[in-house]
Amino acid sequence: MARQAHLRVKPARFLRIAAVVGLAVSAALASRWRLAPVQADPPPKHLAAGKILVARRSLEDPNFAETVIVVVQYDEEGTLGLIVNRQTELPVSRLARDLEGAKGRTEPLYLGGPVAMSGVMGLIRTSAKLEGAKRVFGDVYMISSKSTVEKAMASNSDPKTFRLYLGYAGWDAGQLEFEMGMDAWDVLPANPAIVFDPHPETLWGRLVEQEDLRIAAVHDEGLPSLHLPANAAN
């Protein structure tokens, strides 16, 4: 289950925050360590940058249990994603020694995943072209270099549309598809409202509930209508 994909995009690395990341990880992880397969599914839904991964209840790996992940890179080398619903209690200002413009910023850092947790990556929603940023989908861009992160902060980016993540999630080629076949993930369309949801602490539960309702509705539609005789109630 190790997500160690060697991808071209790498986060800006700041060694001083390694201890800070450790605090965030210990607060975020659960105590169970296995993925409990339920059944083998048909081939996985189409994956691409921008798609949203929602952990199913059967996924018990504490690194990813109850997570919502946006895929920011998907190619023949593997998959890179950022967990969007693990908000830490650490403000962005904790990076002030490493990032120009971080001083005084009170918005929280997010735990993006278990790989390269001494590094920082960002997501920003903007209609303006930002040099060094990589488009993920629509008007949502990923930033992974120190200079680009600093440029984004210098533009006084709104915390509602600009977030920084410690670490990322990575899968080698074929690994994520295998996990989907083990009933670990649901895949939703790209949606900036999910990526920048204002209440990340409840996001997973709301998405799982919606998926449960959708499945129930599809199941009900497939059931034959029950026609009772006129005197059945007597």
PDB file of C-alpha atoms in Angstrom:
ATOM      1  CA  MET A   1       0.000   0.000   0.000  1.00  0.00           C
ATOM      2  CA  ALA A   2       3.004   2.353  -0.123  1.00  0.00           C
ATOM      3  CA  ARG A   3       2.330   5.338  -2.341  1.00  0.00           C
ATOM      4  CA  GLN A   4       5.812   6.174  -3.574  1.00  0.00           C
ATOM      5  CA  ALA A   5       5.231   6.980  -7.232  1.00  0.00           C
ATOM      6  CA  HIS A   6       8.215   8.693  -8.836  1.00  0.00           C
ATOM      7  CA  LEU A   7       6.476  11.504 -10.668  1.00  0.00           C
ATOM      8  CA  ARG A   8       7.791  14.507 -12.534  1.00  0.00           C
ATOM      9  CA  VAL A   9       6.038  17.027 -10.281  1.00  0.00           C
ATOM     10  CA  LYS A  10       7.709  17.455  -6.915  1.00  0.00           C
ATOM     11  CA  PRO A  11       6.687  19.732  -4.042  1.00  0.00           C
ATOM     12  CA  ALA A  12       8.772  22.622  -2.853  1.00  0.00           C
ATOM     13  CA  ARG A  13      10.835  21.150  -0.036  1.00  0.00           C
ATOM     14  CA  PHE A  14      11.423  22.829   3.302  1.00  0.00           C
ATOM     15  CA  LEU A  15      13.358  20.708   5.794  1.00  0.00           C
ATOM     16  CA  ARG A  16      12.509  22.944   8.746  1.00  0.00           C
ATOM     17  CA  ILE A  17       8.852  21.909   8.653  1.00  0.00           C
ATOM     18  CA  ALA A  18       9.530  18.157   9.002  1.00  0.00           C
ATOM     19  CA  ALA A  19       8.807  18.216  12.746  1.00  0.00           C
ATOM     20  CA  VAL A  20       5.688  20.291  12.187  1.00  0.00           C
ATOM     21  CA  VAL A  21       4.441  17.767   9.660  1.00  0.00           C
ATOM     22  CA  GLY A  22       4.953  14.990  12.178  1.00  0.00           C
ATOM     23  CA  LEU A  23       2.496  16.704  14.516  1.00  0.00           C
ATOM     24  CA  ALA A  24      -0.065  17.008  11.762  1.00  0.00           C
ATOM     25  CA  VAL A  25       0.293  13.365  10.774  1.00  0.00           C
ATOM     26  CA  SER A  26      -0.095  12.037  14.302  1.00  0.00           C
ATOM     27  CA  ALA A  27      -3.320  14.008  14.659  1.00  0.00           C
ATOM     28  CA  ALA A  28      -4.732  12.878  11.334  1.00  0.00           C
ATOM     29  CA  LEU A  29      -4.064   9.123  11.192  1.00  0.00           C
ATOM     30  CA  ALA A  30      -6.296   6.381  12.590  1.00  0.00           C
ATOM     31  CA  SER A  31      -5.101   3.157  14.258  1.00  0.00           C
ATOM     32  CA  ARG A  32      -5.913   0.525  11.606  1.00  0.00           C
ATOM     33  CA  TRP A  33      -3.574  -0.486   8.822  1.00  0.00           C
ATOM     34  CA  ARG A  34      -5.347  -2.699   6.302  1.00  0.00           C
ATOM     35  CA  LEU A  35      -7.510  -2.321   3.244  1.00  0.00           C
ATOM     36  CA  ALA A  36     -10.475  -4.635   3.605  1.00  0.00           C
ATOM     37  CA  PRO A  37     -11.504  -5.759   0.107  1.00  0.00           C
ATOM     38  CA  VAL A  38     -15.219  -6.254  -0.392  1.00  0.00           C
ATOM     39  CA  GLN A  39     -15.465  -7.488  -3.950  1.00  0.00           C
ATOM     40  CA  ALA A  40     -13.746  -7.278  -7.304  1.00  0.00           C
ATOM     41  CA  ASP A  41     -15.394  -4.599  -9.421  1.00  0.00           C
ATOM     42  CA  PRO A  42     -15.504  -4.258 -13.190  1.00  0.00           C
ATOM     43  CA  PRO A  43     -12.703  -2.147 -14.740  1.00  0.00           C
ATOM     44  CA  PRO A  44     -12.362   1.219 -12.924  1.00  0.00           C
ATOM     45  CA  LYS A  45     -14.014   4.389 -14.082  1.00  0.00           C
ATOM     46  CA  HIS A  46     -11.936   6.704 -16.249  1.00  0.00           C
ATOM     47  CA  LEU A  47      -9.231   8.424 -14.245  1.00  0.00           C
ATOM     48  CA  ALA A  48      -7.787  11.800 -15.135  1.00  0.00           C
ATOM     49  CA  ALA A  49      -6.420  14.952 -13.559  1.00  0.00           C
ATOM     50  CA  GLY A  50      -9.205  16.735 -11.717  1.00  0.00           C
ATOM     51  CA  LYS A  51     -11.178  13.617 -10.797  1.00  0.00           C
ATOM     52  CA  ILE A  52     -12.186  13.299  -7.144  1.00  0.00           C
ATOM     53  CA  LEU A  53     -11.414  10.108  -5.216  1.00  0.00           C
ATOM     54  CA  VAL A  54     -13.649   9.352  -2.238  1.00  0.00           C
ATOM     55  CA  ALA A  55     -12.474   6.604   0.093  1.00  0.00           C
ATOM     56  CA  ARG A  56     -15.085   3.924   0.609  1.00  0.00           C
ATOM     57  CA  ARG A  57     -15.912   2.699   4.077  1.00  0.00           C
ATOM     58  CA  SER A  58     -13.986  -0.511   3.349  1.00  0.00           C
ATOM     59  CA  LEU A  59     -10.692   1.394   3.080  1.00  0.00           C
ATOM     60  CA  GLU A  60      -9.137   1.121   6.542  1.00  0.00           C
ATOM     61  CA  ASP A  61      -5.568   2.219   5.789  1.00  0.00           C
ATOM     62  CA  PRO A  62      -5.175   5.148   8.233  1.00  0.00           C
ATOM     63  CA  ASN A  63      -3.258   7.136   5.640  1.00  0.00           C
ATOM     64  CA  PHE A  64      -6.380   7.259   3.489  1.00  0.00           C
ATOM     65  CA  ALA A  65      -9.394   6.233   5.585  1.00  0.00           C
ATOM     66  CA  GLU A  66     -12.232   8.767   5.210  1.00  0.00           C
ATOM     67  CA  THR A  67     -10.291  10.905   2.746  1.00  0.00           C
ATOM     68  CA  VAL A  68     -11.293  12.938  -0.285  1.00  0.00           C
ATOM     69  CA  ILE A  69      -8.506  13.333  -2.844  1.00  0.00           C
ATOM     70  CA  VAL A  70      -8.225  15.434  -5.970  1.00  0.00           C
ATOM     71  CA  VAL A  71      -6.080  13.870  -8.703  1.00  0.00           C
ATOM     72  CA  VAL A  72      -3.583  16.505  -9.863  1.00  0.00           C
ATOM     73  CA  GLN A  73      -1.529  14.342 -12.226  1.00  0.00           C
ATOM     74  CA  TYR A  74      -2.381  11.109 -14.033  1.00  0.00           C
ATOM     75  CA  ASP A  75      -0.180   9.582 -16.735  1.00  0.00           C
ATOM     76  CA  GLU A  76       1.776   6.475 -17.674  1.00  0.00           C
ATOM     77  CA  GLU A  77       4.136   7.004 -14.728  1.00  0.00           C
ATOM     78  CA  GLY A  78       1.431   6.923 -12.108  1.00  0.00           C
ATOM     79  CA  THR A  79      -0.956   9.140 -10.169  1.00  0.00           C
ATOM     80  CA  LEU A  80      -0.427  12.093  -7.855  1.00  0.00           C
ATOM     81  CA  GLY A  81      -3.187  13.473  -5.646  1.00  0.00           C
ATOM     82  CA  LEU A  82      -3.790  15.817  -2.731  1.00  0.00           C
ATOM     83  CA  ILE A  83      -6.029  15.023   0.213  1.00  0.00           C
ATOM     84  CA  VAL A  84      -8.396  17.996   0.482  1.00  0.00           C
ATOM     85  CA  ASN A  85     -10.264  17.209   3.697  1.00  0.00           C
ATOM     86  CA  ARG A  86      -7.480  16.896   6.277  1.00  0.00           C
ATOM     87  CA  GLN A  87      -7.154  20.378   7.681  1.00  0.00           C
ATOM     88  CA  THR A  88      -4.493  20.751  10.355  1.00  0.00           C
ATOM     89  CA  GLU A  89      -4.413  23.172  13.265  1.00  0.00           C
ATOM     90  CA  LEU A  90      -1.185  24.673  11.938  1.00  0.00           C
ATOM     91  CA  PRO A  91      -1.437  28.119  10.318  1.00  0.00           C
ATOM     92  CA  VAL A  92       0.387  28.961   7.099  1.00  0.00           C
ATOM     93  CA  SER A  93       2.416  31.446   9.137  1.00  0.00           C
ATOM     94  CA  ARG A  94       4.385  28.487  10.550  1.00  0.00           C
ATOM     95  CA  LEU A  95       6.185  28.459   7.200  1.00  0.00           C
ATOM     96  CA  ALA A  96       7.305  32.082   7.551  1.00  0.00           C
ATOM     97  CA  ARG A  97      10.987  31.124   7.928  1.00  0.00           C
ATOM     98  CA  ASP A  98      10.871  29.346   4.570  1.00  0.00           C
ATOM     99  CA  LEU A  99       8.256  31.170   2.522  1.00  0.00           C
ATOM    100  CA  GLU A 100       8.190  34.870   1.829  1.00  0.00           C
ATOM    101  CA  GLY A 101       4.687  36.186   2.449  1.00  0.00           C
ATOM    102  CA  ALA A 102       3.662  33.465   4.906  1.00  0.00           C
ATOM    103  CA  LYS A 103       4.093  35.697   7.947  1.00  0.00           C
ATOM    104  CA  GLY A 104       0.774  36.666   9.495  1.00  0.00           C
ATOM    105  CA  ARG A 105      -1.329  34.276   7.394  1.00  0.00           C
ATOM    106  CA  THR A 106      -3.787  32.524   9.706  1.00  0.00           C
ATOM    107  CA  GLU A 107      -5.448  30.087   7.295  1.00  0.00           C
ATOM    108  CA  PRO A 108      -4.661  26.432   8.067  1.00  0.00           C
ATOM    109  CA  LEU A 109      -2.249  24.118   6.326  1.00  0.00           C
ATOM    110  CA  TYR A 110      -3.653  20.862   4.948  1.00  0.00           C
ATOM    111  CA  LEU A 111      -2.174  17.383   5.114  1.00  0.00           C
ATOM    112  CA  GLY A 112      -1.924  16.474   1.433  1.00  0.00           C
ATOM    113  CA  GLY A 113      -0.679  12.920   1.880  1.00  0.00           C
ATOM    114  CA  PRO A 114       1.962  10.637   3.365  1.00  0.00           C
ATOM    115  CA  VAL A 115       4.666  11.179   0.713  1.00  0.00           C
ATOM    116  CA  ALA A 116       7.308  13.956   0.968  1.00  0.00           C
ATOM    117  CA  MET A 117       5.712  15.499   4.027  1.00  0.00           C
ATOM    118  CA  SER A 118       8.582  17.948   4.417  1.00  0.00           C
ATOM    119  CA  GLY A 119       7.395  19.592   1.205  1.00  0.00           C
ATOM    120  CA  VAL A 120       4.656  22.012   0.293  1.00  0.00           C
ATOM    121  CA  MET A 121       2.293  22.058  -2.685  1.00  0.00           C
ATOM    122  CA  GLY A 122      -0.612  24.366  -3.378  1.00  0.00           C
ATOM    123  CA  LEU A 123      -3.916  24.550  -5.195  1.00  0.00           C
ATOM    124  CA  ILE A 124      -5.282  27.838  -6.409  1.00  0.00           C
ATOM    125  CA  ARG A 125      -8.415  28.807  -8.280  1.00  0.00           C
ATOM    126  CA  THR A 126      -7.775  31.745 -10.559  1.00  0.00           C
ATOM    127  CA  SER A 127      -8.771  33.174 -13.912  1.00  0.00           C
ATOM    128  CA  ALA A 128      -5.413  34.944 -14.252  1.00  0.00           C
ATOM    129  CA  LYS A 129      -2.384  33.167 -15.656  1.00  0.00           C
ATOM    130  CA  LEU A 130       0.096  32.308 -12.915  1.00  0.00           C
ATOM    131  CA  GLU A 131       3.603  31.611 -14.183  1.00  0.00           C
ATOM    132  CA  GLY A 132       4.885  28.245 -13.022  1.00  0.00           C
ATOM    133  CA  ALA A 133       1.452  26.853 -12.164  1.00  0.00           C
ATOM    134  CA  LYS A 134       0.092  23.687 -13.774  1.00  0.00           C
ATOM    135  CA  ARG A 135      -3.570  23.530 -14.758  1.00  0.00           C
ATOM    136  CA  VAL A 136      -5.399  20.619 -13.141  1.00  0.00           C
ATOM    137  CA  PHE A 137      -8.907  21.302 -14.453  1.00  0.00           C
ATOM    138  CA  GLY A 138     -11.067  24.326 -15.211  1.00  0.00           C
ATOM    139  CA  ASP A 139      -9.615  27.301 -13.355  1.00  0.00           C
ATOM    140  CA  VAL A 140      -7.883  25.176 -10.698  1.00  0.00           C
ATOM    141  CA  TYR A 141      -4.080  25.090 -10.822  1.00  0.00           C
ATOM    142  CA  MET A 142      -1.375  23.237  -8.897  1.00  0.00           C
ATOM    143  CA  ILE A 143       1.732  25.035  -7.701  1.00  0.00           C
ATOM    144  CA  SER A 144       4.759  23.068  -6.569  1.00  0.00           C
ATOM    145  CA  SER A 145       7.757  25.414  -6.640  1.00  0.00           C
ATOM    146  CA  LYS A 146       8.799  27.794  -3.875  1.00  0.00           C
ATOM    147  CA  SER A 147       8.786  30.812  -6.177  1.00  0.00           C
ATOM    148  CA  THR A 148       5.293  30.100  -7.487  1.00  0.00           C
ATOM    149  CA  VAL A 149       3.903  29.567  -3.992  1.00  0.00           C
ATOM    150  CA  GLU A 150       5.393  32.892  -2.952  1.00  0.00           C
ATOM    151  CA  LYS A 151       3.931  34.622  -6.017  1.00  0.00           C
ATOM    152  CA  ALA A 152       0.506  33.240  -5.151  1.00  0.00           C
ATOM    153  CA  MET A 153       0.755  34.538  -1.594  1.00  0.00           C
ATOM    154  CA  ALA A 154       2.050  37.898  -2.795  1.00  0.00           C
ATOM    155  CA  SER A 155      -1.134  38.302  -4.819  1.00  0.00           C
ATOM    156  CA  ASN A 156      -3.072  38.156  -1.523  1.00  0.00           C
ATOM    157  CA  SER A 157      -4.853  34.994  -2.642  1.00  0.00           C
ATOM    158  CA  ASP A 158      -8.144  34.415  -0.857  1.00  0.00           C
ATOM    159  CA  PRO A 159      -7.942  31.406   1.519  1.00  0.00           C
ATOM    160  CA  LYS A 160     -11.258  30.296   0.036  1.00  0.00           C
ATOM    161  CA  THR A 161      -9.515  29.643  -3.286  1.00  0.00           C
ATOM    162  CA  PHE A 162      -5.900  29.068  -2.244  1.00  0.00           C
ATOM    163  CA  ARG A 163      -4.663  26.249  -0.034  1.00  0.00           C
ATOM    164  CA  LEU A 164      -1.262  24.818   0.881  1.00  0.00           C
ATOM    165  CA  TYR A 165      -0.661  21.111   1.484  1.00  0.00           C
ATOM    166  CA  LEU A 166       2.063  19.258   3.363  1.00  0.00           C
ATOM    167  CA  GLY A 167       3.014  16.188   1.328  1.00  0.00           C
ATOM    168  CA  TYR A 168       1.011  14.368  -1.318  1.00  0.00           C
ATOM    169  CA  ALA A 169      -0.416  10.954  -2.236  1.00  0.00           C
ATOM    170  CA  GLY A 170       1.295   8.993  -5.001  1.00  0.00           C
ATOM    171  CA  TRP A 171       0.550   5.729  -6.785  1.00  0.00           C
ATOM    172  CA  ASP A 172       2.797   3.885  -9.225  1.00  0.00           C
ATOM    173  CA  ALA A 173       1.335   2.993 -12.612  1.00  0.00           C
ATOM    174  CA  GLY A 174      -1.558   0.562 -12.186  1.00  0.00           C
ATOM    175  CA  GLN A 175      -1.587   0.729  -8.381  1.00  0.00           C
ATOM    176  CA  LEU A 176      -4.581   3.012  -8.023  1.00  0.00           C
ATOM    177  CA  GLU A 177      -6.522   0.991 -10.594  1.00  0.00           C
ATOM    178  CA  PHE A 178      -5.804  -2.126  -8.530  1.00  0.00           C
ATOM    179  CA  GLU A 179      -7.126  -0.462  -5.376  1.00  0.00           C
ATOM    180  CA  MET A 180     -10.263   0.608  -7.206  1.00  0.00           C
ATOM    181  CA  GLY A 181     -10.763  -3.002  -8.250  1.00  0.00           C
ATOM    182  CA  MET A 182     -10.576  -3.870  -4.551  1.00  0.00           C
ATOM    183  CA  ASP A 183     -13.536  -1.572  -3.891  1.00  0.00           C
ATOM    184  CA  ALA A 184     -11.424   1.095  -2.159  1.00  0.00           C
ATOM    185  CA  TRP A 185     -12.459   4.283  -4.012  1.00  0.00           C
ATOM    186  CA  ASP A 186     -15.372   6.002  -5.673  1.00  0.00           C
ATOM    187  CA  VAL A 187     -14.568   8.436  -8.484  1.00  0.00           C
ATOM    188  CA  LEU A 188     -16.466  11.700  -8.892  1.00  0.00           C
ATOM    189  CA  PRO A 189     -16.221  14.322 -11.671  1.00  0.00           C
ATOM    190  CA  ALA A 190     -13.893  17.297 -11.270  1.00  0.00           C
ATOM    191  CA  ASN A 191     -15.532  19.874  -9.023  1.00  0.00           C
ATOM    192  CA  PRO A 192     -13.857  22.986  -7.559  1.00  0.00           C
ATOM    193  CA  ALA A 193     -16.576  23.233  -4.919  1.00  0.00           C
ATOM    194  CA  ILE A 194     -15.345  19.930  -3.484  1.00  0.00           C
ATOM    195  CA  VAL A 195     -11.669  20.885  -3.653  1.00  0.00           C
ATOM    196  CA  PHE A 196     -12.280  24.170  -1.818  1.00  0.00           C
ATOM    197  CA  ASP A 197     -15.186  23.057   0.357  1.00  0.00           C
ATOM    198  CA  PRO A 198     -15.485  25.434   3.356  1.00  0.00           C
ATOM    199  CA  HIS A 199     -16.164  22.578   5.810  1.00  0.00           C
ATOM    200  CA  PRO A 200     -13.544  19.916   5.029  1.00  0.00           C
ATOM    201  CA  GLU A 201     -14.082  18.188   8.375  1.00  0.00           C
ATOM    202  CA  THR A 202     -17.512  16.947   7.234  1.00  0.00           C
ATOM    203  CA  LEU A 203     -16.813  16.637   3.499  1.00  0.00           C
ATOM    204  CA  TRP A 204     -16.174  12.889   3.375  1.00  0.00           C
ATOM    205  CA  GLY A 205     -19.330  12.047   5.297  1.00  0.00           C
ATOM    206  CA  ARG A 206     -21.477  14.233   3.067  1.00  0.00           C
ATOM    207  CA  LEU A 207     -20.054  12.761  -0.136  1.00  0.00           C
ATOM    208  CA  VAL A 208     -20.438   9.178   1.099  1.00  0.00           C
ATOM    209  CA  GLU A 209     -24.032   9.867   2.102  1.00  0.00           C
ATOM    210  CA  GLN A 210     -24.772  11.303  -1.349  1.00  0.00           C
ATOM    211  CA  GLU A 211     -23.233   8.258  -3.009  1.00  0.00           C
ATOM    212  CA  ASP A 212     -25.266   5.938  -0.772  1.00  0.00           C
ATOM    213  CA  LEU A 213     -28.445   7.756  -1.751  1.00  0.00           C
ATOM    214  CA  ARG A 214     -27.518   7.578  -5.436  1.00  0.00           C
ATOM    215  CA  ILE A 215     -26.875   3.832  -5.242  1.00  0.00           C
ATOM    216  CA  ALA A 216     -30.131   3.316  -3.363  1.00  0.00           C
ATOM    217  CA  ALA A 217     -32.043   5.285  -6.015  1.00  0.00           C
ATOM    218  CA  VAL A 218     -30.485   3.236  -8.831  1.00  0.00           C
ATOM    219  CA  HIS A 219     -31.321   0.038  -6.958  1.00  0.00           C
ATOM    220  CA  ASP A 220     -34.925   1.119  -6.412  1.00  0.00           C
ATOM    221  CA  GLU A 221     -35.330   1.992 -10.094  1.00  0.00           C
ATOM    222  CA  GLY A 222     -34.267  -1.521 -11.014  1.00  0.00           C
ATOM    223  CA  LEU A 223     -36.849  -3.222  -8.814  1.00  0.00           C
ATOM    224  CA  PRO A 224     -40.054  -4.487 -10.471  1.00  0.00           C
ATOM    225  CA  SER A 225     -43.243  -2.626  -9.575  1.00  0.00           C
ATOM    226  CA  LEU A 226     -45.431  -4.444  -7.081  1.00  0.00           C
ATOM    227  CA  HIS A 227     -49.081  -4.590  -8.159  1.00  0.00           C
ATOM    228  CA  LEU A 228     -51.398  -5.725  -5.396  1.00  0.00           C
ATOM    229  CA  PRO A 229     -54.848  -7.127  -6.053  1.00  0.00           C
ATOM    230  CA  ALA A 230     -57.756  -4.862  -5.154  1.00  0.00           C
ATOM    231  CA  ASN A 231     -58.629  -6.886  -2.038  1.00  0.00           C
ATOM    232  CA  ALA A 232     -55.036  -7.245  -0.784  1.00  0.00           C
ATOM    233  CA  ALA A 233     -55.553  -4.800   2.044  1.00  0.00           C
ATOM    234  CA  ASN A 234     -58.580  -6.704   3.375  1.00  0.00           C
TER     235      ASN A 234
END
